[in-house]
Tab-separated table of N, CA and C in Angstrom:
chain	number	residue	atom	x	y	z
A	1	UNK	N	13.718	5.903	109.431
A	1	UNK	CA	12.543	5.594	109.211
A	1	UNK	C	12.708	5.120	107.908
A	2	UNK	N	11.676	3.872	107.712
A	2	UNK	CA	11.696	2.973	106.920
A	2	UNK	C	9.971	3.110	106.086
A	3	UNK	N	9.829	3.355	104.839
A	3	UNK	CA	8.846	3.709	104.252
A	3	UNK	C	8.297	2.181	103.329
A	4	UNK	N	7.023	1.725	103.472
A	4	UNK	CA	6.791	0.611	102.594
A	4	UNK	C	5.812	1.144	101.303
A	5	UNK	N	5.806	1.157	100.276
A	5	UNK	CA	4.807	1.769	99.220
A	5	UNK	C	3.917	0.644	98.814
A	6	UNK	N	2.912	0.698	98.746
A	6	UNK	CA	1.728	-0.230	97.865
A	6	UNK	C	1.767	0.795	96.670
A	7	UNK	N	1.966	0.124	95.610
A	7	UNK	CA	1.450	0.670	94.098
A	7	UNK	C	0.469	-0.250	94.024
A	8	UNK	N	-0.299	0.538	93.253
A	8	UNK	CA	-1.591	-0.442	93.019
A	8	UNK	C	-1.733	0.046	91.317
A	9	UNK	N	-1.014	-0.817	90.842
A	9	UNK	CA	-1.087	-1.077	89.128
A	9	UNK	C	-2.443	-0.616	88.426
A	10	UNK	N	-3.816	-1.510	89.135
A	10	UNK	CA	-4.845	-1.393	88.354
A	10	UNK	C	-6.056	-0.854	88.955
A	11	UNK	N	-5.525	0.160	89.833
A	11	UNK	CA	-6.469	0.910	90.538
A	11	UNK	C	-7.687	1.786	89.920
A	12	UNK	N	-7.254	2.347	88.603
A	12	UNK	CA	-8.550	3.042	88.232
A	12	UNK	C	-9.677	1.858	87.911
A	13	UNK	N	-9.493	0.670	87.604
A	13	UNK	CA	-10.246	-0.263	87.335
A	13	UNK	C	-10.820	-1.067	89.005
A	14	UNK	N	-10.066	-1.254	89.668
A	14	UNK	CA	-10.395	-1.820	91.172
A	14	UNK	C	-11.161	-0.984	92.011
A	15	UNK	N	-11.013	0.149	91.804
A	15	UNK	CA	-11.605	1.588	92.214
A	15	UNK	C	-13.237	1.245	91.892
A	16	UNK	N	-13.501	0.928	91.099
A	16	UNK	CA	-14.740	0.744	90.434
A	16	UNK	C	-15.312	-0.356	91.241
A	17	UNK	N	-14.621	-1.512	91.501
A	17	UNK	CA	-15.471	-2.707	92.202
A	17	UNK	C	-15.951	-3.252	91.160
A	18	UNK	N	-15.895	-3.659	89.951
A	18	UNK	CA	-16.725	-4.443	88.724
A	18	UNK	C	-15.954	-5.742	89.182
A	19	UNK	N	-17.139	-6.302	88.220
A	19	UNK	CA	-16.951	-8.098	88.172
A	19	UNK	C	-15.664	-8.311	87.213
A	20	UNK	N	-15.310	-9.585	87.274
A	20	UNK	CA	-14.548	-9.958	86.449
A	20	UNK	C	-15.007	-11.196	85.617
A	21	UNK	N	-16.082	-11.162	85.398
A	21	UNK	CA	-16.347	-11.681	84.111
A	21	UNK	C	-16.678	-11.616	82.905
A	22	UNK	N	-16.871	-10.468	82.570
A	22	UNK	CA	-16.738	-10.000	80.934
A	22	UNK	C	-15.180	-9.035	81.156
A	23	UNK	N	-15.016	-8.921	79.633
A	23	UNK	CA	-14.162	-8.202	79.413
A	23	UNK	C	-13.916	-6.551	79.906
A	24	UNK	N	-13.194	-6.063	80.754
A	24	UNK	CA	-13.664	-4.424	80.849
A	24	UNK	C	-12.187	-3.810	81.021
A	25	UNK	N	-12.597	-2.447	80.534
A	25	UNK	CA	-11.328	-1.673	80.099
A	25	UNK	C	-11.755	-0.489	80.861
A	26	UNK	N	-10.798	0.294	81.281
A	26	UNK	CA	-10.863	1.926	81.902
A	26	UNK	C	-10.111	2.359	80.916
A	27	UNK	N	-10.703	3.556	80.171
A	27	UNK	CA	-10.119	4.046	79.248
A	27	UNK	C	-9.574	5.692	79.781
A	28	UNK	N	-9.074	6.294	78.922
A	28	UNK	CA	-8.520	8.157	78.487
A	28	UNK	C	-8.794	8.210	77.468
A	29	UNK	N	-8.944	9.774	77.210
A	29	UNK	CA	-9.124	10.450	75.715
A	29	UNK	C	-7.800	11.240	75.979
A	30	UNK	N	-7.147	10.813	75.160
A	30	UNK	CA	-6.006	11.962	74.980
A	30	UNK	C	-5.645	12.423	73.463
A	31	UNK	N	-5.964	13.761	73.264
A	31	UNK	CA	-6.077	14.148	72.198
A	31	UNK	C	-7.235	13.795	71.490
A	32	UNK	N	-7.128	13.265	70.224
A	32	UNK	CA	-7.902	12.391	69.385
A	32	UNK	C	-7.952	10.911	69.620
A	33	UNK	N	-7.309	10.699	70.556
A	33	UNK	CA	-7.137	9.245	70.471
A	33	UNK	C	-7.304	8.629	72.103
A	34	UNK	N	-8.519	7.616	72.024
A	34	UNK	CA	-8.838	6.975	73.307
A	34	UNK	C	-8.326	5.510	73.392
A	35	UNK	N	-7.503	5.626	74.895
A	35	UNK	CA	-6.545	4.428	74.788
A	35	UNK	C	-6.745	3.917	76.416
A	36	UNK	N	-6.694	2.533	76.633
A	36	UNK	CA	-6.535	2.042	77.636
A	36	UNK	C	-5.654	1.984	78.748
A	37	UNK	N	-6.106	2.168	79.862
A	37	UNK	CA	-5.046	2.331	80.850
A	37	UNK	C	-5.076	1.058	82.222
A	38	UNK	N	-6.192	0.742	81.830
A	38	UNK	CA	-6.576	-0.746	82.923
A	38	UNK	C	-7.324	-1.555	82.562
A	39	UNK	N	-7.174	-2.915	82.388
A	39	UNK	CA	-8.194	-3.943	82.243
A	39	UNK	C	-8.061	-5.008	82.952
A	40	UNK	N	-9.305	-5.621	83.016
A	40	UNK	CA	-9.171	-7.043	84.100
A	40	UNK	C	-8.659	-8.142	82.917
A	41	UNK	N	-8.306	-9.066	84.030
A	41	UNK	CA	-7.792	-10.286	83.744
A	41	UNK	C	-8.343	-10.936	82.331
A	42	UNK	N	-10.005	-11.166	81.997
A	42	UNK	CA	-10.402	-11.534	81.386
A	42	UNK	C	-10.205	-10.566	79.773
A	43	UNK	N	-9.633	-9.356	80.183
A	43	UNK	CA	-9.542	-8.292	78.589
A	43	UNK	C	-8.398	-8.670	78.444
A	44	UNK	N	-7.248	-8.799	79.184
A	44	UNK	CA	-5.758	-9.279	79.143
A	44	UNK	C	-5.835	-10.605	78.511
A	45	UNK	N	-6.754	-11.659	78.532
A	45	UNK	CA	-6.416	-12.928	78.226
A	45	UNK	C	-6.966	-13.093	76.428
A	46	UNK	N	-7.737	-11.884	76.381
A	46	UNK	CA	-8.128	-11.327	74.886
A	46	UNK	C	-7.081	-10.778	74.070
A	47	UNK	N	-5.863	-10.383	74.683
A	47	UNK	CA	-4.891	-9.703	74.042
A	47	UNK	C	-4.558	-8.230	74.373
A	48	UNK	N	-5.736	-7.479	75.460
A	48	UNK	CA	-5.320	-6.325	75.372
A	48	UNK	C	-4.374	-5.747	76.601
A	49	UNK	N	-3.730	-4.867	76.964
A	49	UNK	CA	-2.738	-4.172	77.760
A	49	UNK	C	-3.081	-2.892	77.795
A	50	UNK	N	-2.249	-2.436	78.751
A	50	UNK	CA	-2.254	-0.793	79.097
A	50	UNK	C	-1.561	-0.015	78.092
A	51	UNK	N	-2.121	1.058	77.379
A	51	UNK	CA	-1.808	2.110	76.474
A	51	UNK	C	-2.393	1.186	75.031
A	52	UNK	N	-3.288	0.103	74.865
A	52	UNK	CA	-3.848	-0.128	73.530
A	52	UNK	C	-4.991	0.779	73.387
A	53	UNK	N	-4.721	0.922	72.067
A	53	UNK	CA	-5.745	2.154	71.219
A	53	UNK	C	-7.058	1.587	71.348
A	54	UNK	N	-8.193	2.107	71.622
A	54	UNK	CA	-9.307	1.819	71.833
A	54	UNK	C	-9.802	1.066	70.487
A	55	UNK	N	-9.531	1.656	69.408
A	55	UNK	CA	-10.178	1.060	68.404
A	55	UNK	C	-9.522	-0.549	68.269
A	56	UNK	N	-8.098	-0.267	68.217
A	56	UNK	CA	-7.339	-1.693	68.369
A	56	UNK	C	-8.066	-2.706	69.287
A	57	UNK	N	-8.413	-2.541	70.540
A	57	UNK	CA	-8.989	-2.913	71.559
A	57	UNK	C	-10.424	-3.495	71.342
A	58	UNK	N	-11.225	-2.802	70.543
A	58	UNK	CA	-12.330	-3.543	70.094
A	58	UNK	C	-12.714	-4.625	68.653
A	59	UNK	N	-11.425	-3.917	67.811
A	59	UNK	CA	-10.977	-5.524	67.012
A	59	UNK	C	-10.655	-6.899	67.591
A	60	UNK	N	-9.778	-6.399	68.518
A	60	UNK	CA	-8.962	-7.649	69.224
A	60	UNK	C	-10.457	-8.506	70.512
A	61	UNK	N	-11.211	-7.608	70.949
A	61	UNK	CA	-12.376	-8.026	71.605
A	61	UNK	C	-13.876	-7.501	71.525
A	62	UNK	N	-14.345	-7.603	70.746
A	62	UNK	CA	-15.638	-7.273	70.533
A	62	UNK	C	-16.746	-6.979	71.555
A	63	UNK	N	-16.406	-7.958	72.503
A	63	UNK	CA	-17.367	-7.704	73.569
A	63	UNK	C	-16.972	-6.847	74.822
A	64	UNK	N	-15.851	-5.983	74.551
A	64	UNK	CA	-15.104	-5.090	75.317
A	64	UNK	C	-16.333	-3.968	75.910
A	65	UNK	N	-16.223	-4.457	77.230
A	65	UNK	CA	-16.748	-3.216	78.057
A	65	UNK	C	-15.796	-1.748	78.360
A	66	UNK	N	-16.105	-1.054	78.006
A	66	UNK	CA	-15.026	0.107	78.396
A	66	UNK	C	-15.964	1.030	78.969
A	67	UNK	N	-14.994	1.839	80.207
A	67	UNK	CA	-15.581	2.886	81.115
A	67	UNK	C	-14.642	3.784	81.140
A	68	UNK	N	-14.929	5.132	81.313
A	68	UNK	CA	-14.097	6.290	81.445
A	68	UNK	C	-13.573	6.060	82.671
A	69	UNK	N	-12.241	6.499	82.698
A	69	UNK	CA	-11.723	6.731	84.078
A	69	UNK	C	-12.383	7.771	85.123
A	70	UNK	N	-12.586	7.158	86.187
A	70	UNK	CA	-13.385	8.403	87.391
A	70	UNK	C	-12.558	8.592	88.338
A	71	UNK	N	-11.937	9.757	88.566
A	71	UNK	CA	-10.966	10.084	89.232
A	71	UNK	C	-11.741	10.473	90.552
A	72	UNK	N	-12.922	10.737	90.892
A	72	UNK	CA	-13.542	10.849	91.931
A	72	UNK	C	-13.656	9.340	92.746
A	73	UNK	N	-14.176	8.436	91.908
A	73	UNK	CA	-13.882	6.963	92.494
A	73	UNK	C	-12.721	6.546	93.044
A	74	UNK	N	-11.720	6.914	92.004
A	74	UNK	CA	-10.319	6.747	92.481
A	74	UNK	C	-9.940	7.394	93.826
A	75	UNK	N	-10.178	8.432	94.021
A	75	UNK	CA	-9.961	9.213	95.220
A	75	UNK	C	-10.476	8.835	96.485
A	76	UNK	N	-11.792	8.515	96.047
A	76	UNK	CA	-12.706	8.038	97.360
A	76	UNK	C	-12.336	6.635	97.946
A	77	UNK	N	-11.692	5.517	96.846
A	77	UNK	CA	-11.061	4.331	97.213
A	77	UNK	C	-9.516	4.641	97.867
A	78	UNK	N	-9.302	5.698	97.548
A	78	UNK	CA	-7.902	5.550	97.984
A	78	UNK	C	-8.228	6.320	99.500
A	79	UNK	N	-8.859	6.940	99.836
A	79	UNK	CA	-9.492	7.727	101.061
A	79	UNK	C	-9.541	6.731	101.977
A	80	UNK	N	-10.022	5.602	101.412
A	80	UNK	CA	-10.950	4.450	102.384
A	80	UNK	C	-9.539	3.581	102.436
A	81	UNK	N	-8.613	3.313	101.572
A	81	UNK	CA	-7.704	2.392	101.664
A	81	UNK	C	-6.759	2.979	103.033
A	82	UNK	N	-6.262	4.392	102.733
A	82	UNK	CA	-5.662	4.961	103.739
A	82	UNK	C	-6.153	4.997	104.941
A	83	UNK	N	-7.422	5.073	105.271
A	83	UNK	CA	-8.111	4.656	106.596
A	83	UNK	C	-7.615	3.341	107.009
A	84	UNK	N	-7.901	2.323	105.953
A	84	UNK	CA	-7.614	1.026	106.274
A	84	UNK	C	-5.981	0.800	106.920
A	85	UNK	N	-5.240	1.320	106.314
A	85	UNK	CA	-3.782	1.268	106.668
A	85	UNK	C	-3.465	1.856	107.922
A	86	UNK	N	-3.790	2.775	108.572
A	86	UNK	CA	-3.602	2.871	110.254
A	86	UNK	C	-3.799	1.876	110.848
A	87	UNK	N	-4.066	0.703	110.358
A	87	UNK	CA	-4.030	-0.303	111.370
A	87	UNK	C	-2.569	-1.087	111.483
A	88	UNK	N	-1.715	-0.586	110.301
A	88	UNK	CA	-0.351	-0.979	110.309
A	88	UNK	C	0.851	-0.110	110.748
A	89	UNK	N	0.395	1.599	110.546
A	89	UNK	CA	0.996	2.186	111.263
A	89	UNK	C	0.354	3.817	111.295
A	90	UNK	N	1.010	4.214	111.960
A	90	UNK	CA	0.531	5.522	112.569
A	90	UNK	C	0.924	6.690	111.501
A	91	UNK	N	1.534	6.453	110.477
A	91	UNK	CA	1.836	7.643	109.462
A	91	UNK	C	1.700	6.697	108.206
A	92	UNK	N	0.672	7.507	107.624
A	92	UNK	CA	0.573	7.079	106.324
A	92	UNK	C	0.240	8.206	105.540
A	93	UNK	N	0.608	7.989	104.030
A	93	UNK	CA	0.721	8.876	103.292
A	93	UNK	C	-0.173	8.407	101.684
A	94	UNK	N	-1.169	9.051	101.239
A	94	UNK	CA	-1.485	8.693	99.847
A	94	UNK	C	-1.591	9.382	98.955
A	95	UNK	N	-1.388	9.125	97.769
A	95	UNK	CA	-1.208	9.730	96.350
A	95	UNK	C	-1.820	9.067	95.390
A	96	UNK	N	-2.799	10.067	94.933
A	96	UNK	CA	-3.144	9.407	93.552
A	96	UNK	C	-2.810	10.204	92.192
A	97	UNK	N	-2.987	9.656	91.414
A	97	UNK	CA	-2.176	10.570	89.871
A	97	UNK	C	-3.019	11.723	89.729
A	98	UNK	N	-2.407	12.715	89.006
A	98	UNK	CA	-3.019	13.804	88.908
A	98	UNK	C	-3.203	13.816	87.509
A	99	UNK	N	-2.613	13.037	86.795
A	99	UNK	CA	-3.019	13.066	85.266
A	99	UNK	C	-3.193	11.802	84.597
A	100	UNK	N	-3.814	11.694	83.626
A	100	UNK	CA	-4.026	10.643	82.841
A	100	UNK	C	-2.960	9.562	82.342
A	101	UNK	N	-1.933	10.241	82.520
A	101	UNK	CA	-0.919	9.099	81.857
A	101	UNK	C	-0.047	8.269	83.299
A	102	UNK	N	-0.701	8.567	84.522
A	102	UNK	CA	-0.204	7.904	85.534
A	102	UNK	C	-1.519	7.303	86.349
A	103	UNK	N	-1.782	5.923	85.911
A	103	UNK	CA	-3.299	5.700	86.191
A	103	UNK	C	-3.063	4.950	87.663
A	104	UNK	N	-1.891	4.655	88.002
A	104	UNK	CA	-1.954	3.752	89.830
A	104	UNK	C	-2.289	4.818	90.862
A	105	UNK	N	-2.524	4.638	91.681
A	105	UNK	CA	-2.627	4.763	93.303
A	105	UNK	C	-1.237	4.448	93.944
A	106	UNK	N	-0.902	5.367	94.636
A	106	UNK	CA	0.285	4.567	95.558
A	106	UNK	C	-0.044	5.041	97.066
A	107	UNK	N	0.193	4.286	97.732
A	107	UNK	CA	-0.209	4.690	99.611
A	107	UNK	C	1.329	4.105	100.238
A	108	UNK	N	1.940	5.216	101.056
A	108	UNK	CA	3.086	4.763	101.763
A	108	UNK	C	2.596	4.664	103.204
A	109	UNK	N	3.347	3.338	103.811
A	109	UNK	CA	3.096	3.468	105.497
A	109	UNK	C	4.866	3.764	106.267
A	110	UNK	N	4.940	4.400	106.808
A	110	UNK	CA	6.099	4.356	107.662
A	110	UNK	C	5.980	3.254	108.613
A	111	UNK	N	6.764	2.258	108.452
A	111	UNK	CA	7.133	0.699	109.036
A	111	UNK	C	7.986	0.525	110.018
A	112	UNK	N	9.314	1.515	110.089
A	112	UNK	CA	10.053	1.457	111.388
A	112	UNK	C	9.385	1.335	112.736
A	113	UNK	N	8.683	2.078	112.920
A	113	UNK	CA	7.844	1.919	114.295
A	113	UNK	C	7.275	0.712	114.623
A	114	UNK	N	6.544	0.282	113.393
A	114	UNK	CA	5.421	-0.717	113.688
A	114	UNK	C	6.290	-2.210	113.864
A	115	UNK	N	7.349	-2.277	113.763
A	115	UNK	CA	8.104	-3.668	113.874
A	115	UNK	C	8.004	-4.013	115.333
A	116	UNK	N	7.831	-3.153	116.418
A	116	UNK	CA	7.740	-3.664	117.430
A	116	UNK	C	6.243	-4.260	118.242
A	117	UNK	N	5.550	-3.814	117.197
A	117	UNK	CA	4.120	-4.214	117.336
A	117	UNK	C	3.858	-5.328	116.449
A	118	UNK	N	4.570	-5.758	115.740
A	118	UNK	CA	4.290	-7.142	114.737
A	118	UNK	C	5.426	-8.283	114.592
A	119	UNK	N	6.483	-7.913	115.676
A	119	UNK	CA	7.534	-8.634	115.829
A	119	UNK	C	8.934	-8.472	114.904
A	120	UNK	N	8.249	-8.463	113.545
A	120	UNK	CA	9.418	-8.376	112.496
A	120	UNK	C	8.623	-7.806	111.284
A	121	UNK	N	9.643	-7.489	110.128
A	121	UNK	CA	8.944	-6.782	109.163
A	121	UNK	C	8.581	-8.073	108.179
A	122	UNK	N	8.948	-9.033	108.457
A	122	UNK	CA	8.391	-10.143	107.644
A	122	UNK	C	6.603	-10.415	107.949
A	123	UNK	N	6.682	-10.454	109.334
A	123	UNK	CA	5.267	-11.033	109.826
A	123	UNK	C	4.469	-9.563	109.356
A	124	UNK	N	4.694	-8.377	109.608
A	124	UNK	CA	4.010	-7.420	109.149
A	124	UNK	C	3.756	-7.447	107.911
A	125	UNK	N	4.757	-8.076	107.078
A	125	UNK	CA	4.330	-7.646	105.520
A	125	UNK	C	3.445	-8.744	105.130
A	126	UNK	N	3.371	-10.275	105.691
A	126	UNK	CA	2.716	-11.201	105.634
A	126	UNK	C	1.076	-10.768	105.778
A	127	UNK	N	1.141	-10.066	107.078
A	127	UNK	CA	-0.131	-10.246	107.139
A	127	UNK	C	-1.021	-8.836	106.421
A	128	UNK	N	0.027	-7.892	106.020
A	128	UNK	CA	-0.651	-7.020	105.144
A	128	UNK	C	-0.920	-7.378	103.777
A	129	UNK	N	-0.316	-8.041	103.338
A	129	UNK	CA	-0.084	-8.961	102.099
A	129	UNK	C	-1.789	-9.528	102.065
A	130	UNK	N	-1.951	-10.314	103.041
A	130	UNK	CA	-3.544	-11.560	103.257
A	130	UNK	C	-4.395	-10.333	103.587
A	131	UNK	N	-4.498	-9.018	104.037
A	131	UNK	CA	-5.303	-8.232	104.225
A	131	UNK	C	-5.657	-7.603	103.005
A	132	UNK	N	-4.540	-7.211	101.981
A	132	UNK	CA	-4.765	-6.477	100.686
A	132	UNK	C	-5.616	-7.918	99.869
A	133	UNK	N	-5.083	-9.021	99.852
A	133	UNK	CA	-5.691	-10.024	99.121
A	133	UNK	C	-6.957	-10.065	99.373
A	134	UNK	N	-7.304	-10.248	100.547
A	134	UNK	CA	-8.837	-10.130	100.880
A	134	UNK	C	-9.456	-9.025	100.410
A	135	UNK	N	-9.070	-7.826	100.094
A	135	UNK	CA	-9.936	-6.469	99.930
A	135	UNK	C	-9.798	-6.636	98.264
A	136	UNK	N	-9.148	-7.620	97.400
A	136	UNK	CA	-8.957	-7.593	96.287
A	136	UNK	C	-8.090	-7.011	95.198
A	137	UNK	N	-7.134	-6.161	95.859
A	137	UNK	CA	-6.499	-4.997	94.821
A	137	UNK	C	-5.473	-5.983	94.942
A	138	UNK	N	-4.996	-5.383	93.712
A	138	UNK	CA	-3.540	-5.804	92.813
A	138	UNK	C	-2.613	-4.921	93.419
A	139	UNK	N	-1.400	-5.216	93.596
A	139	UNK	CA	-0.352	-4.719	94.391
A	139	UNK	C	1.020	-5.024	94.328
A	140	UNK	N	1.539	-3.944	94.326
A	140	UNK	CA	3.297	-4.304	94.396
A	140	UNK	C	3.778	-3.744	95.299
A	141	UNK	N	4.761	-4.367	96.442
A	141	UNK	CA	5.206	-3.602	97.719
A	141	UNK	C	6.683	-3.072	97.207
A	142	UNK	N	7.274	-2.017	98.071
A	142	UNK	CA	8.573	-1.455	98.020
A	142	UNK	C	8.893	-1.276	99.324
A	143	UNK	N	10.219	-1.231	99.908
A	143	UNK	CA	10.545	-0.700	101.109
A	143	UNK	C	11.758	0.031	100.662
A	144	UNK	N	12.218	1.328	101.659
A	144	UNK	CA	12.905	1.853	101.242
A	144	UNK	C	13.194	3.155	102.552
A	145	UNK	N	14.442	3.850	102.790
A	145	UNK	CA	14.324	4.902	103.723
A	145	UNK	C	13.596	6.023	103.421
A	146	UNK	N	12.967	6.209	101.935
A	146	UNK	CA	12.404	7.408	101.570
A	146	UNK	C	11.193	6.857	100.893
A	147	UNK	N	10.207	8.074	100.691
A	147	UNK	CA	9.214	7.802	99.916
A	147	UNK	C	9.387	7.415	98.405
A	148	UNK	N	10.225	8.169	97.837
A	148	UNK	CA	10.740	8.175	96.635
A	148	UNK	C	11.106	6.763	96.074
A	149	UNK	N	12.315	6.284	97.253
A	149	UNK	CA	12.828	4.808	97.107
A	149	UNK	C	11.870	3.735	96.946
A	150	UNK	N	10.846	3.656	97.786
A	150	UNK	CA	10.059	2.889	97.853
A	150	UNK	C	8.867	2.786	96.843
A	151	UNK	N	8.744	4.160	96.211
A	151	UNK	CA	7.930	3.853	95.163
A	151	UNK	C	8.978	3.172	93.963
A	152	UNK	N	9.818	3.567	93.920
A	152	UNK	CA	10.525	2.981	92.903
A	152	UNK	C	10.800	1.566	92.811
A	153	UNK	N	10.646	0.961	93.792
A	153	UNK	CA	10.900	-0.385	94.070
A	153	UNK	C	9.610	-1.295	94.303
A	154	UNK	N	8.387	-0.179	94.054
A	154	UNK	CA	7.320	-1.138	94.010
A	154	UNK	C	7.094	-1.034	92.514
């Protein structure tokens, strides 16, 4: 078996399908602190990043639009993405984060059997990346014989 992991680092933001014109950040509350877990490129250009406290973020970017994390939207988007992934493999596994500390979603495809359909792994990955780009997701890929190994490489 050979597993391909699609790691979606901005999934809490991209699952909400928001525009990229204004600075937008997805936030969570941990204890008494509200912090950013994902932000769009406009917010990043203003100096914001993951783990930035919300008060600091507002000081750096007063026009920041903050949205509370929506786990329901993430799970629904991950289910849609898993259904999309069946065009590349008959074995698909999806996991979303169960805690606010791990904001990204992950999707695994067993691609060992897919080689005969696509000619080789490079052709499969090229087609998959083109399709992910078209869907508008930020992603990192990792390939390994185990789920955990592929996730670590992604």
